[in-house]
PDB file of C-alpha atoms in Angstrom:
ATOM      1  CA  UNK A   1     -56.908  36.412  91.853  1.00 61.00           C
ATOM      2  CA  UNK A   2     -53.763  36.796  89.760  1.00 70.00           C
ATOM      3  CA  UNK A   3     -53.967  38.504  86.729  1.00 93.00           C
ATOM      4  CA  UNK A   4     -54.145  41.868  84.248  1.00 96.00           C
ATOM      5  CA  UNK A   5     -56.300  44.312  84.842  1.00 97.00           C
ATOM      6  CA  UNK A   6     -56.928  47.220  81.995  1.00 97.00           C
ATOM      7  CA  UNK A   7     -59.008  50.111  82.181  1.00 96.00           C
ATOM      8  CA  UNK A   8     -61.474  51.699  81.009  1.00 96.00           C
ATOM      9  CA  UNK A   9     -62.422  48.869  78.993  1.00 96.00           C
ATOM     10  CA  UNK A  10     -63.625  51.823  76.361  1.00 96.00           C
ATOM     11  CA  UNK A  11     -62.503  55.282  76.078  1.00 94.00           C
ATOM     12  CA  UNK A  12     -63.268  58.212  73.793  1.00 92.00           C
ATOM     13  CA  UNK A  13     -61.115  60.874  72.750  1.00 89.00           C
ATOM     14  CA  UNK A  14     -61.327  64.244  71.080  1.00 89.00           C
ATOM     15  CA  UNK A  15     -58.953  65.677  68.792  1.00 85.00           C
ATOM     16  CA  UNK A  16     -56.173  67.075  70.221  1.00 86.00           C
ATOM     17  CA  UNK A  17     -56.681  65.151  73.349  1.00 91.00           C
ATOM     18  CA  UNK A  18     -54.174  63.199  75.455  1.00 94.00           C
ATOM     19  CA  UNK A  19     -55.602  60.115  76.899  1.00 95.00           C
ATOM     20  CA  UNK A  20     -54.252  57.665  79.142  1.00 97.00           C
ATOM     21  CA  UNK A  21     -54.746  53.587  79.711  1.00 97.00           C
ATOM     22  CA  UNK A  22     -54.057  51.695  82.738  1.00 98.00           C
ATOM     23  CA  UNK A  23     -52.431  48.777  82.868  1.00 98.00           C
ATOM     24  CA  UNK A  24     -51.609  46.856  86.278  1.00 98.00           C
ATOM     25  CA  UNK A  25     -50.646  43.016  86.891  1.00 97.00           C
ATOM     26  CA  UNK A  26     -50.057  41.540  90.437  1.00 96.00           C
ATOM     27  CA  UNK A  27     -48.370  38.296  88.631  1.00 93.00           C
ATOM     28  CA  UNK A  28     -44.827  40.029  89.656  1.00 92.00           C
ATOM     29  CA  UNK A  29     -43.692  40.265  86.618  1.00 91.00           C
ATOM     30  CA  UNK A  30     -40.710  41.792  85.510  1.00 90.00           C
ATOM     31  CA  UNK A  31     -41.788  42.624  81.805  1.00 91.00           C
ATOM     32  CA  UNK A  32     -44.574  44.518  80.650  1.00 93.00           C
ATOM     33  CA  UNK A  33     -45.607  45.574  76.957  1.00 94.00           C
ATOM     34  CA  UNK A  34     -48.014  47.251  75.094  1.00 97.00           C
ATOM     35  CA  UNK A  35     -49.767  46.084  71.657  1.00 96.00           C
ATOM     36  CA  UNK A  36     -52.375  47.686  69.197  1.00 97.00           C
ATOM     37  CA  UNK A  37     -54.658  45.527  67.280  1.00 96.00           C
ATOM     38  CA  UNK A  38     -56.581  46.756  64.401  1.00 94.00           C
ATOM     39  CA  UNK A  39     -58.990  45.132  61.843  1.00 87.00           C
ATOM     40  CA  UNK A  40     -57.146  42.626  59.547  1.00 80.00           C
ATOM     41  CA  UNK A  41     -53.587  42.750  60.875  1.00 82.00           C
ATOM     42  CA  UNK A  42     -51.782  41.231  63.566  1.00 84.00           C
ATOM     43  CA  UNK A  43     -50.630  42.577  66.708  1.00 93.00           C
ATOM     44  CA  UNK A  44     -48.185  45.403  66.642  1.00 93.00           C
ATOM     45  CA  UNK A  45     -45.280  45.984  69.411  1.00 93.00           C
ATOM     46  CA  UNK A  46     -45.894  49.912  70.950  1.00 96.00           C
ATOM     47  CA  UNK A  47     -43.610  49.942  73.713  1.00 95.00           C
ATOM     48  CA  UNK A  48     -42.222  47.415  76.646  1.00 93.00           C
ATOM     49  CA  UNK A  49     -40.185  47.362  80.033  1.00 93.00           C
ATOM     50  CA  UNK A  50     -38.079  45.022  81.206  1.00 89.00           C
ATOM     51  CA  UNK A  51     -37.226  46.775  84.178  1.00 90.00           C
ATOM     52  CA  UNK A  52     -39.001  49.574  86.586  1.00 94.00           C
ATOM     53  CA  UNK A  53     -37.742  52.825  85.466  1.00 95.00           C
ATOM     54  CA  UNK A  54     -36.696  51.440  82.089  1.00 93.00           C
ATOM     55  CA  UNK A  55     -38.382  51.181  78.588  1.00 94.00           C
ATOM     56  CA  UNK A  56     -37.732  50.514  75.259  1.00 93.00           C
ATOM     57  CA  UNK A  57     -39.595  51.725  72.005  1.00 94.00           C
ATOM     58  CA  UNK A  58     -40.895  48.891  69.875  1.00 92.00           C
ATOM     59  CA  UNK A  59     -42.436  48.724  65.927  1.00 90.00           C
ATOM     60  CA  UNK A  60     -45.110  51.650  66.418  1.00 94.00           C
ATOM     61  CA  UNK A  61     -44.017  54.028  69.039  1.00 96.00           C
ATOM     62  CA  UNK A  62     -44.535  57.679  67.288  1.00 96.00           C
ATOM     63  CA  UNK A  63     -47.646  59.515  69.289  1.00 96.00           C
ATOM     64  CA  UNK A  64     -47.199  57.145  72.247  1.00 97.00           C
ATOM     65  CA  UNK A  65     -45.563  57.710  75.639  1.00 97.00           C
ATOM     66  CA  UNK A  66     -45.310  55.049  78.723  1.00 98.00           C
ATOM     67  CA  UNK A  67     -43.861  55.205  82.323  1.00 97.00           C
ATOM     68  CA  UNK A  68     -42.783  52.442  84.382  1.00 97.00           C
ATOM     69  CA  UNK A  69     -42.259  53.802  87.815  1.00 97.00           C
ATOM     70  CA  UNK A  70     -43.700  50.972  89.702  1.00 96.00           C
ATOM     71  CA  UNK A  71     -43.317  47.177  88.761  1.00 96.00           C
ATOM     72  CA  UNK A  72     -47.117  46.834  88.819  1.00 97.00           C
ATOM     73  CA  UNK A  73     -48.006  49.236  86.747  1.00 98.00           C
ATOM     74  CA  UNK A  74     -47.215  50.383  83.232  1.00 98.00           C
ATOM     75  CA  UNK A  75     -49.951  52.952  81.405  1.00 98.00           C
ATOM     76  CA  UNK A  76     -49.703  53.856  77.966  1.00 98.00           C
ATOM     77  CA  UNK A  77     -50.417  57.798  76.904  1.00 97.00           C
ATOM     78  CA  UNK A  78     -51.819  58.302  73.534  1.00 96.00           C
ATOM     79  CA  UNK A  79     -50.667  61.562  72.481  1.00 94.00           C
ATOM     80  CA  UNK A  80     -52.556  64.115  70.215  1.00 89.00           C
ATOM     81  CA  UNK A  81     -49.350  63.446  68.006  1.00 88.00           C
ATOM     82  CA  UNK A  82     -50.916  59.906  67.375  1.00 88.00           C
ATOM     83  CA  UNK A  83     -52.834  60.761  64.156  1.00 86.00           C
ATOM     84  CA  UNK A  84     -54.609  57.669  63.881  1.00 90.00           C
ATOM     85  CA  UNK A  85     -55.597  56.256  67.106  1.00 92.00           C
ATOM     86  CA  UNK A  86     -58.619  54.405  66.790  1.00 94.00           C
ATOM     87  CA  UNK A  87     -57.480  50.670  67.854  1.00 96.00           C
ATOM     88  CA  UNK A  88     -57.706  48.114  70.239  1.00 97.00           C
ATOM     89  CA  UNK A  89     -55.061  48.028  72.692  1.00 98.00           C
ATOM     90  CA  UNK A  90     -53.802  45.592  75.105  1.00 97.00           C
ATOM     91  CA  UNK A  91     -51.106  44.785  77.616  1.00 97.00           C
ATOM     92  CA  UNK A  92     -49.197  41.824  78.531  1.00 95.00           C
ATOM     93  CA  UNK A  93     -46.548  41.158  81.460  1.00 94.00           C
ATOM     94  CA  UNK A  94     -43.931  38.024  81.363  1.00 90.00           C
ATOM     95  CA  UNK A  95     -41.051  36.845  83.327  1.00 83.00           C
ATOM     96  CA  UNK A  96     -37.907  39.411  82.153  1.00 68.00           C
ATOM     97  CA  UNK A  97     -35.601  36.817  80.606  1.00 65.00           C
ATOM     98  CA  UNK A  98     -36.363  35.854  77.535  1.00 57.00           C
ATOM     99  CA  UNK A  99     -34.277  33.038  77.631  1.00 58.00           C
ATOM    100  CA  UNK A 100     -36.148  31.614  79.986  1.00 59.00           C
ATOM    101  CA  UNK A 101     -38.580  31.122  77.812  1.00 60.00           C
ATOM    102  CA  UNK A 102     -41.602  32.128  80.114  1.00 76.00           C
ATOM    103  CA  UNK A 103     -45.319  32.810  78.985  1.00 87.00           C
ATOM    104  CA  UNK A 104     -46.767  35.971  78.222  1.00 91.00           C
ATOM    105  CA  UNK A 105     -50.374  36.663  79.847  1.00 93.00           C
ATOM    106  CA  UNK A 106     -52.891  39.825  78.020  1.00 96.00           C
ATOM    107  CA  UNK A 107     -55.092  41.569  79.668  1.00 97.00           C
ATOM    108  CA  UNK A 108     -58.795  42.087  78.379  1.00 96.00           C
ATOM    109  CA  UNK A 109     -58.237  45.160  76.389  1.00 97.00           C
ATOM    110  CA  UNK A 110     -58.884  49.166  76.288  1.00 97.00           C
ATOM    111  CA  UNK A 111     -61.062  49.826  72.797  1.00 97.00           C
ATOM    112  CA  UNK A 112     -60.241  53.615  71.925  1.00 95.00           C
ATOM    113  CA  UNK A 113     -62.593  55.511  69.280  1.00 94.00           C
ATOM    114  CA  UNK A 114     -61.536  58.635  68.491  1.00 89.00           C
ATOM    115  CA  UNK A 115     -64.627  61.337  68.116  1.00 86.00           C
TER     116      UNK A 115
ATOM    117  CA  UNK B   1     -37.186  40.385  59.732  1.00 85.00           C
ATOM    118  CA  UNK B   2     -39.134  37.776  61.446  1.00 90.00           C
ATOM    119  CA  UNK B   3     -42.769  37.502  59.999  1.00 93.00           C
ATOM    120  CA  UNK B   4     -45.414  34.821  60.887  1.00 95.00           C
ATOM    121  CA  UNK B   5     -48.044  33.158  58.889  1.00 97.00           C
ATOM    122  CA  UNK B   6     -51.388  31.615  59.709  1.00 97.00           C
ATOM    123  CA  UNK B   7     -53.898  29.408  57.385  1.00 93.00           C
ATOM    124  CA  UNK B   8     -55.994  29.135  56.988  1.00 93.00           C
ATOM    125  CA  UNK B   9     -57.421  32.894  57.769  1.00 95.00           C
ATOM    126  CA  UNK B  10     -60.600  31.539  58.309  1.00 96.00           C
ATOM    127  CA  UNK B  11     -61.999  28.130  58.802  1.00 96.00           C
ATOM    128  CA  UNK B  12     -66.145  26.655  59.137  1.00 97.00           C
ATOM    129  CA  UNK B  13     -66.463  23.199  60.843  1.00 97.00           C
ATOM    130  CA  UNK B  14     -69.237  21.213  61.939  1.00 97.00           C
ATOM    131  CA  UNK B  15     -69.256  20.320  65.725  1.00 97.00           C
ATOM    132  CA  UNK B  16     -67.053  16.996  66.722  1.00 97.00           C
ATOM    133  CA  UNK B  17     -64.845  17.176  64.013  1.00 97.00           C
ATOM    134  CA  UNK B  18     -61.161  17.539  64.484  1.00 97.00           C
ATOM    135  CA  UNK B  19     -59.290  20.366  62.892  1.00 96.00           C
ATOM    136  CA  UNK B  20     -55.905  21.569  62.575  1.00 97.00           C
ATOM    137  CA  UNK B  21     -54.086  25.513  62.408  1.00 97.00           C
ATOM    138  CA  UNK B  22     -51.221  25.895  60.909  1.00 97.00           C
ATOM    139  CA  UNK B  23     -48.649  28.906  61.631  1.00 98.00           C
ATOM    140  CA  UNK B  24     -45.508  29.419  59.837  1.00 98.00           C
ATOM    141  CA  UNK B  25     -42.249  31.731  61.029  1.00 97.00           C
ATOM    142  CA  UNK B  26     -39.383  32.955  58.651  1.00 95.00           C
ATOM    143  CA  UNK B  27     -36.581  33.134  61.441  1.00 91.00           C
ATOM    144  CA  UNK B  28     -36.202  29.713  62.944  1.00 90.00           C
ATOM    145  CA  UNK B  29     -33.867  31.022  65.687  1.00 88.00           C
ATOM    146  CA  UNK B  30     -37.079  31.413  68.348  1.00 88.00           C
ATOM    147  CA  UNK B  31     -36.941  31.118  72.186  1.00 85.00           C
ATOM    148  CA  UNK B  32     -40.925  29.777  72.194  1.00 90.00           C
ATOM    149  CA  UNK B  33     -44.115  29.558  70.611  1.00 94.00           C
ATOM    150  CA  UNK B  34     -46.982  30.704  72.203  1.00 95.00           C
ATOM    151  CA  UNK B  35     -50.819  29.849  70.944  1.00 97.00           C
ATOM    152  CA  UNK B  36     -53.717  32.055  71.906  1.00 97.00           C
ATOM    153  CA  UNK B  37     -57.389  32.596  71.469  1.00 98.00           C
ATOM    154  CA  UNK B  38     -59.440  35.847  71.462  1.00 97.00           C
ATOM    155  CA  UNK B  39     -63.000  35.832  71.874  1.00 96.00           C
ATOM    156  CA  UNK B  40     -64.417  38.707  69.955  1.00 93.00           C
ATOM    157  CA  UNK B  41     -63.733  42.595  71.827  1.00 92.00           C
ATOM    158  CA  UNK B  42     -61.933  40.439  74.400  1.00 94.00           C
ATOM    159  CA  UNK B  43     -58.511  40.114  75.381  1.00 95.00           C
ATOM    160  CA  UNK B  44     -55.883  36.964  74.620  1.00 96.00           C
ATOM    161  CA  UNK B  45     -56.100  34.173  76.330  1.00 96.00           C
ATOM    162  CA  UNK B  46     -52.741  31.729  76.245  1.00 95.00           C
ATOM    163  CA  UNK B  47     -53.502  28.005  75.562  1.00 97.00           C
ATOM    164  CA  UNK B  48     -49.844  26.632  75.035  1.00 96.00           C
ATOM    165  CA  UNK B  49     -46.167  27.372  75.444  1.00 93.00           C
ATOM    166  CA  UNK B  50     -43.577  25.452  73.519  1.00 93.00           C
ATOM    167  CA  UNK B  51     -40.425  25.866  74.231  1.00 89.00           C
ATOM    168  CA  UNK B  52     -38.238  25.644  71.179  1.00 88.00           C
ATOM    169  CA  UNK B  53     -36.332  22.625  72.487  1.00 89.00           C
ATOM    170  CA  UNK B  54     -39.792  21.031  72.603  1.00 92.00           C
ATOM    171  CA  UNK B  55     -41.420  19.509  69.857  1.00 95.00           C
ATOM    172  CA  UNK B  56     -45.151  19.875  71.448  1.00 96.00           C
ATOM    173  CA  UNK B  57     -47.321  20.592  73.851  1.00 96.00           C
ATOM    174  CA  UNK B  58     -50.648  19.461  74.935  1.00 97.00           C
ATOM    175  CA  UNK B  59     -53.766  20.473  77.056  1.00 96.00           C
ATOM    176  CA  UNK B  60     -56.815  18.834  77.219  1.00 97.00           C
ATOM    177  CA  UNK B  61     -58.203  18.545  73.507  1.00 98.00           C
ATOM    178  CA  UNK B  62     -55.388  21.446  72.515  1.00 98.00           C
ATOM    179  CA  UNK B  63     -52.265  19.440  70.969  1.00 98.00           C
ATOM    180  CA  UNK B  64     -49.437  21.833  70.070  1.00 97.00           C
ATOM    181  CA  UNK B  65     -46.499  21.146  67.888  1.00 97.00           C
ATOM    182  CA  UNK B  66     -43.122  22.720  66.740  1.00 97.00           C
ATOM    183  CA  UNK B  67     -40.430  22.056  63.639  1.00 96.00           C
ATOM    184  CA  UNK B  68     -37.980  24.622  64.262  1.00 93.00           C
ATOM    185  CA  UNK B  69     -36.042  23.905  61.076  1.00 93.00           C
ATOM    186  CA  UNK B  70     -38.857  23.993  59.147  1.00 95.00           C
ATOM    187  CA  UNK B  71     -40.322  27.080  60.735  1.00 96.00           C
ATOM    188  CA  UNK B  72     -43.622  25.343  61.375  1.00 97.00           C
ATOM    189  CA  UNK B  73     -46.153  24.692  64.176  1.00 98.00           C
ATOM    190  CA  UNK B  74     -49.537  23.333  64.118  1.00 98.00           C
ATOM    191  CA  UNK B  75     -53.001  23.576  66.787  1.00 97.00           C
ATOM    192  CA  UNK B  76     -54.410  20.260  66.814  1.00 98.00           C
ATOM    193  CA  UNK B  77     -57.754  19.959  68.182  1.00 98.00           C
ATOM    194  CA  UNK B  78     -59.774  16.973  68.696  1.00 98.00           C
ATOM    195  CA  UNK B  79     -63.677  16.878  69.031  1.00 97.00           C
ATOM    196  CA  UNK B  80     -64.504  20.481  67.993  1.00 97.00           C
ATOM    197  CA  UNK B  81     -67.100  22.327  70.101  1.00 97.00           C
ATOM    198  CA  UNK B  82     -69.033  25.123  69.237  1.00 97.00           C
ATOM    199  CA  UNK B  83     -67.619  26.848  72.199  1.00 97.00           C
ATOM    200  CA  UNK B  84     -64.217  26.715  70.538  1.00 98.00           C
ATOM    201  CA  UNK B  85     -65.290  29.163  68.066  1.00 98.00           C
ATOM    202  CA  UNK B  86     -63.090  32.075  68.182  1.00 98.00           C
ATOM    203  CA  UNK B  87     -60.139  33.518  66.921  1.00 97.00           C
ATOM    204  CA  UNK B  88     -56.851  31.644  67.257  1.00 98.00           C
ATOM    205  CA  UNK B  89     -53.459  33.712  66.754  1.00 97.00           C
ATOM    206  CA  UNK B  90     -49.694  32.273  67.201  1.00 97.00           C
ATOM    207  CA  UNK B  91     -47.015  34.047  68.019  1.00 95.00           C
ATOM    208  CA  UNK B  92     -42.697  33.186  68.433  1.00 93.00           C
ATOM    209  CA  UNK B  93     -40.971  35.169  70.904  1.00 87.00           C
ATOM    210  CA  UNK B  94     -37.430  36.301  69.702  1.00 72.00           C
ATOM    211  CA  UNK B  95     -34.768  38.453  68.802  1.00 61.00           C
ATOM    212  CA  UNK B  96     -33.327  41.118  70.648  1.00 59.00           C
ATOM    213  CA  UNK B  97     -36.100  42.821  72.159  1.00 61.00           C
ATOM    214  CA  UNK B  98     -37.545  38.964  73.244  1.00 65.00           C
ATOM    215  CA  UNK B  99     -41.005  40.248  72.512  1.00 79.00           C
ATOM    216  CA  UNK B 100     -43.820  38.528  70.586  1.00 89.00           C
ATOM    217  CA  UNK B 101     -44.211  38.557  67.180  1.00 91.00           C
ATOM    218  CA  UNK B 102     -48.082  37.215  65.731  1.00 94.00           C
ATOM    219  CA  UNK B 103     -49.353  36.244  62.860  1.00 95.00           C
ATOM    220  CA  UNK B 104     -53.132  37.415  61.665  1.00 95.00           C
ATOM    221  CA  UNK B 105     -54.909  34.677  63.528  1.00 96.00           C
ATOM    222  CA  UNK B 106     -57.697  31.993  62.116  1.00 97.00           C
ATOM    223  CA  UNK B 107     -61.112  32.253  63.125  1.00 97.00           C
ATOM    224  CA  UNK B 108     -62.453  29.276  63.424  1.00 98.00           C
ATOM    225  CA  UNK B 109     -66.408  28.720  63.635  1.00 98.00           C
ATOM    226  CA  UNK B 110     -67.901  25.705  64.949  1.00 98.00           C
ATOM    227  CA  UNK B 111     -71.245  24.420  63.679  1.00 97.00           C
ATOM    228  CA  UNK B 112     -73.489  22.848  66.197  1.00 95.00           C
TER     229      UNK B 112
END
């Protein structure tokens, strides 16, 4: 079954605390990104990798750190530098080439509440 | 910049009645247009791709169109169902990073 798969679906963190969310696809996709969704606004670009081994910051990147060491895979680390990061966060994988024009598929989402 | 507009933000029909979301884009120079739907706490789900030398796309009761030039595309759906209720975001791919860009979504409520 070909798809997303985020986890934990919720997580807690403590001030001061470095957290980490999973993202893996099996789609074989080239391209993975990262989005944060909060109340009343739209989605907003973190990070994203076109490439294993390669990534790029995008709109909100300050307090966040990624890896992409395998092409499954791509977690997101929300650093204790990230002062406000109660939000709903979600990947998404595509084909690399934009011009290609390919689709972009989401996963179902890591909800993070800071405590 | 490229910035994208959706209205109505929110929208109350009674069930069978057809409806239509609009979404507006600044930048016309897009590679695609993508429409989703998010159930509440849930992830996105993609309904339809248009490419931007299309000028629509359709699925089942889902008809998506494009104007480029005008930086306009519209979700038609026909027959509303209560199960369509949800929120319903577009979003143009573009630029030099070739990532998404969304607008704030409509939620749309059907009314058995």
């Amino acid at each position: 079954d070909g798809g997303i798969t985020q986890s934990p679906k919720y997580l807690f963190r403590k001030e001061g605390q470095n957290v980490t969310l999973s993202c893996e696809q099996n789609l074989n996709h080239d391209a993975m990104y990262w989005y944060r969704q909060d109340p009343g606004q739209g989605l907003r670009l973190i990070y994203y990798s076109q490439i294993v081994n390669d990534f790029q910051k995008g709109d909100i990147a300050e307090g966040y750190s990624v890896s992409r060491e395998k092409k499954e895979s791509f977690p997101l680390t929300v650093t204790s530098a990230q002062k406000n990061p109660t939000a709903f966060y979600l990947c998404a994988s595509s084909m690399a080439d934009i011009y290609l024009n390919t689709e972009a598929f989401f996963g179902q989402g890591t909800r993070l509440t800071v405590v | 910049k490229q910035e994208v507009t959706q209205i109505p933000a929110a929208l109350s029909v009674p069930e069978g009645e057809n409806l239509v979301l609009n979404c507006s884009f600044t930048d016309s120079a897009i590679y695609n247009l993508q429409w989703f739907r998010q159930d509440p706490g849930k992830g996105l789900t993609s309904l339809l791709l248009i490419q931007s030398s299309q000028r629509e796309q359709t699925s089942g009761r889902l008809n998506a169109s494009l104007d480029k030039s005008s930086g306009r595309s519209t979700l038609y759906i026909a027959a509303s169902q209560p199960g369509d209720s949800a929120t319903y975001l577009c979003a143009v791919s573009g630029g030099s990073q070739g990532n998404l860009i969304f607008g704030k979504g409509t939620k749309l409520s059907v009314k058995p």
